[in-house]
Amino acid sequence: MKKTVLDYALKIRLPITVFVILAAFVLTYYAARPERDGIGYTPEQPIDFSHKLHAGDMQIDCKYCHTGADQSRHAMVPPASTCMNCHSVAKKDSKEIMKLAEYFNKKHSIPWKRIHKVPDYAYFNHSVHVNKGIECESCHADVSKMEKVGQMESFTMGSCLNCHRAPEDHMPYLKGKIGKGPENCFACHR
Amino acid sequence: MDNANNTGSDKSKLFWRSIGDYNNNPKYIELKQHEFPDGVSETIDIKSMSPLSRRKFIALLSATAAFAATGCKDYPDKGEIVPYNNQPEEITLGKANYYASTYSDGSGILIKTREGRPVKVDGNPDHPVNSGHISAASQAGILNLYDPERLREPAIVKNGKLIKESWNNIDSEIIKALESATDKGKEIAIVTNSIKSPSLSRLLKDFIEKYPVAKAYTYDLFNSDNKDKAWELSYGSGKFPGVSIDKANVILALESDFLHSDENAIGNMKMFSRRRDVDSPTEFSRLYCVEGPMSLTGANADYRFRLSPEYQLEFVLSLLNETLFKGRSNLLLGFQVEGLLTKYSLKAFSEKHDIPLNKLKGLVNDLVKNVASSIVIAGDSLPVEVHIAVNLLNEALGNTKLYMNDSLPVVHFENEPGSDIGNLVRKMNAGNIEILIHLDSNPVYHLPLDYGYSGALSKVPFVVSLTSSENESSELSKYILSINHDFESWGDFQLRNSYLSVQQPVIAPLYNTRQKEAVLLNWINGNKNYSEDIYHKYLMNRWQNEVFPQFNSAVSFKKFWLSAVHDGVINLKTMPLDIPKFEESALDNLNKNYNKSGFTLVLMKSASIGDGKYSNNGWLQELPHPVSKVVWDNYAAIAPATAKELKLSNDDMIEVESSGKKLELPVLIQPGMAEKLIAVELGYGRTKAGTIGTGTGFNAGLLMTKSSGISNWIYTGATVKITGNKHQLVSTQEHHALDDEFVKEIHLKRDLVKEGTVEDFIKHPEFLKEHGHDFLYDENHEVNSITENREYTGVKWGMAFDLNKCTGCGACIAACNVENNIPVVGKEQCSNGREMHWIRLDRYYSGTPENPVVSNQHQLCQHCDNAPCENVCPVVATTHSDDGLNQMAYNRCVGTRYCANNCPYKVRRFNFFDFRENLEDGYFQQDSLQLLHNPEVTVRSRGVMEKCTFCIQRIMEAREEATKDGRKLKGSDVETACQQACPAEAIVFGDLNDKDSKVSRLRDHKLGYHVLELLNVRPNITYIAKLRNTHSEEI
């Protein structure tokens, strides 16, 4: 049987084209799915610390531990000494607290796994946002309900700009209290 | 010549940048017409490259990376956050802490630390002299702390190799030797630079008490011994007190670079610029400068006369004759002096040295008219007799009132009479010295060869060097003890009796080092109970017993001490000293004649690297010389006429022979130099200074002698031989030239530099605008632009440079380098025009090469409203912000360099390499230097464009503070790094929309102008035209 041009197109050209298009979609989807951005990332921490217990049930203010939140660019993960303010007395015999006490007494730092990260080339500042009245959960989701903290919101430039452009849509509790955020490059990149 | 550039008042004035420019050298014209010199982007030889093309390579690379990334299971991992175990109370991560301290040169500093590491140094605002400002060298000096080649542990030298050893072993060996020397009655010599610390001086005395055979010898490569000796001869006792320059209406500087390389340059600059305020033009002081080399002070002079330094005595005596005996002074002197002076007349002097008599008469008139409010300053390098004559001249003019008699220089430790370095070397040669200690000094490099110091050193059995990095002297030692940097040390310093400043450590020693005082103290204590804070305790103890009681204070000592440490300085009460009667016997020294054959050689202080201390500091090696703009080198500067006579051009090597010593040096033709004069800077050509400093420049110290010169730094009778060799000198001025001729065809005038005279300004305050084309800000004149007009509703940032105050010292460049993580690119890359400084300090000459007038102008990103760089960027990496900033997003930049090409000011800089990695096999990429980076500024990598950001990190920080306090950001909240550093306070930054702010007042000032405003780019940097305080009519 003589091969026609049509045969060639149907048997070879078409499958290849379809495959390439599909592969492109699959790859793009795979690369762009929310987990790639870190959403859902909930690592095991060196100490099984529960935000739900501390921030939720016991109602400890975020800024009791994250003291930099309204002061500085970093919210700051607290030093072991802050934990020991209570745990030198409270629940001393729990397994996790014994781990903590060991870190503290050996003067070692606790290597917490990082969950939320803005890339190095973006200069995010906690204090400006917190001092404008933005609640922590607007970016970090409701940590007080999380036994184990994970990333729930997107940390892309797009998600930053969404809020900067229309803050009231994303944070209705600030209606009338907040203006638009800066959109110029230097606001974050320098 | 047709590339004329008109000035405000004088249409015929031409500006030229170098001799090549002036002579219309075709090579130079060629250079001017390109943005970058030839070959700037062509270092690649295609044939020698791998056959794998770049595209293919990158394709393969990205495919590999993509597969690796997809295959990687743990991609969401973001690393760890490691908090403190127990966080220090004063530290908030991400916030800077500031500590007041003192450099060992005595200048008061404020150190900025981030997370415990120093990242920036500025002047201490509470310090009476520094008041917030320090020199370029001190700014960049922070690099020395993190220098990867600092000594990391003490060592013993065996066969030229350093064998590391513990402090304990070395200390006990040394103490054993010290004790045995004491028993044998042989001398222990301590060689050090002059002592500026009262506590160290006390410690040395304690050391001598413990080991009575010990003696300390001090020396300095640069000193004011001649000035002080003349003062002692003229007034019986004491040291030269210094001058309140701000009280002088007329200043006559003789071979004196009081604005730049003088020890008190920062204080002088502050006082000088106070009298250059355009809002009170009648208060302008008038600066006359008479000098041989072209110094920065000369460049700032209203009148400058060229005079080889050996004729200075003649000049001062002629001035004395003119002022003393024409009924113009009340000072009565003996006949003997009169007899001496009548030999000299100004007329004969003016004829002999080709200096216009009418201008000299103008000088005399000015001096006589301003009795008791003028001052004559002689440079430290001049011999004693000139200083005596100057003292007499100031006495005759009643200028003694300008001496700072309420704040006198202090001597903490004086060499015993008769025990100078010469004496020491004799004793070394005779074998009388058992132990020699180099206390943070480098005599092998500094001392003139004819002392024979290094030869004598081999006769000393036990040589110990206390030093922070290896040097020429430590090389010849048995023990090398690693010592702390200033930022790791405790101490106190006192230059004048009116204040006392404290040094405190701001970081724990990075390596296994100790501070030099603690090492001596440990030897006194016999190596018992050493702890890191022994000198801290010693210091406090001295303060408690000697300083605290002076105050009769009601507070406890602890409080007093902590407040002194906090402020970094305490003010002491002083009684103003009455200047004693002038001793006529001093005048017996004036009858001096110098041998005047051949060339005169002047050895000068390098303002950036000092006596070689900062040799290994890349930032300072790359700081353009304030006048010649040469980087990474020193050179023999000669006058254009002398060069013509000898048929020399730039980069030719000559052999200079003086007092039987020879040195080969490259030639730089320096306009404005006196003829038959060779000026060379010291501090270069080190043989053991680390990767950056070793072999950079030429060691002019080899031409120094003990006594054959007019002074240590001035020698007559030198000869010059052309060797035919070449050495490339690299300067930052010739490239990035703004091409006058090219644009002239589009626009009629460019008016880059506008100047006038004080008289012009007083008579016609609008003179600048009348000549200029200021239609941009004229509402009636419509100008079309392709850029959309933006409304700036909030803050709009702008800057102003007051060119009357600016002296051109370069402190702004150094401060910008530190603040903005600007890399060192090296000499080779500088020669390709790839230096990365965000501020370029342009220097223009006008007039003739013999007597040029110098104009300085900063060029940096002008943050134009209609920025031409923005609309050519294909990837929108450079854009405009709502507060008037021209922004640069490094992450978007793909390196097309279109923006640099389209920038009329040529202020954009491209990272042709990752310069940290490129220079000397990654010298600046080593671990210790990572600590130096400002964490608020991106460290730019290869292939991106960068430029001045108006210190956006500081603007953002001020914004954060304002938000925290719940208020609006004000223009005055922000201070840029260059503005903060400027000792003359010539830089003003702020909000242009705030009509009361200083910057908007200057923008609307009658003397304010913009560079290239005809291009309608609407720059946001205003220059205040320089006013020369010259006489309008000839006298």
Tab-separated table of C-alpha atoms in Angstrom, chain B residues 52 121 127 151 272 336 401 650 684 722 728 762 776 792-793 817 857 886 913 942:
chain	number	residue	atom	x	y	z
B	52	LEU	CA	29.675	24.021	22.074
B	121	VAL	CA	30.661	53.289	60.182
B	127	HIS	CA	31.837	64.173	68.923
B	151	LEU	CA	46.121	37.084	61.133
B	272	PHE	CA	35.632	75.901	55.792
B	336	GLN	CA	68.376	92.599	62.911
B	401	LYS	CA	43.181	85.200	67.896
B	650	ASN	CA	51.426	59.812	30.670
B	684	TYR	CA	52.091	52.503	48.085
B	722	ILE	CA	63.727	58.447	31.052
B	728	GLN	CA	49.656	51.862	32.639
B	762	ILE	CA	25.608	90.009	45.153
B	776	LEU	CA	11.671	73.837	31.673
B	792	TYR	CA	3.379	63.290	42.331
B	793	THR	CA	0.869	63.698	45.103
B	817	ASN	CA	30.237	51.748	48.526
B	857	GLN	CA	30.511	67.862	40.046
B	886	ASN	CA	13.721	55.672	38.987
B	913	PHE	CA	31.139	39.880	35.943
B	942	ARG	CA	26.682	39.108	36.890
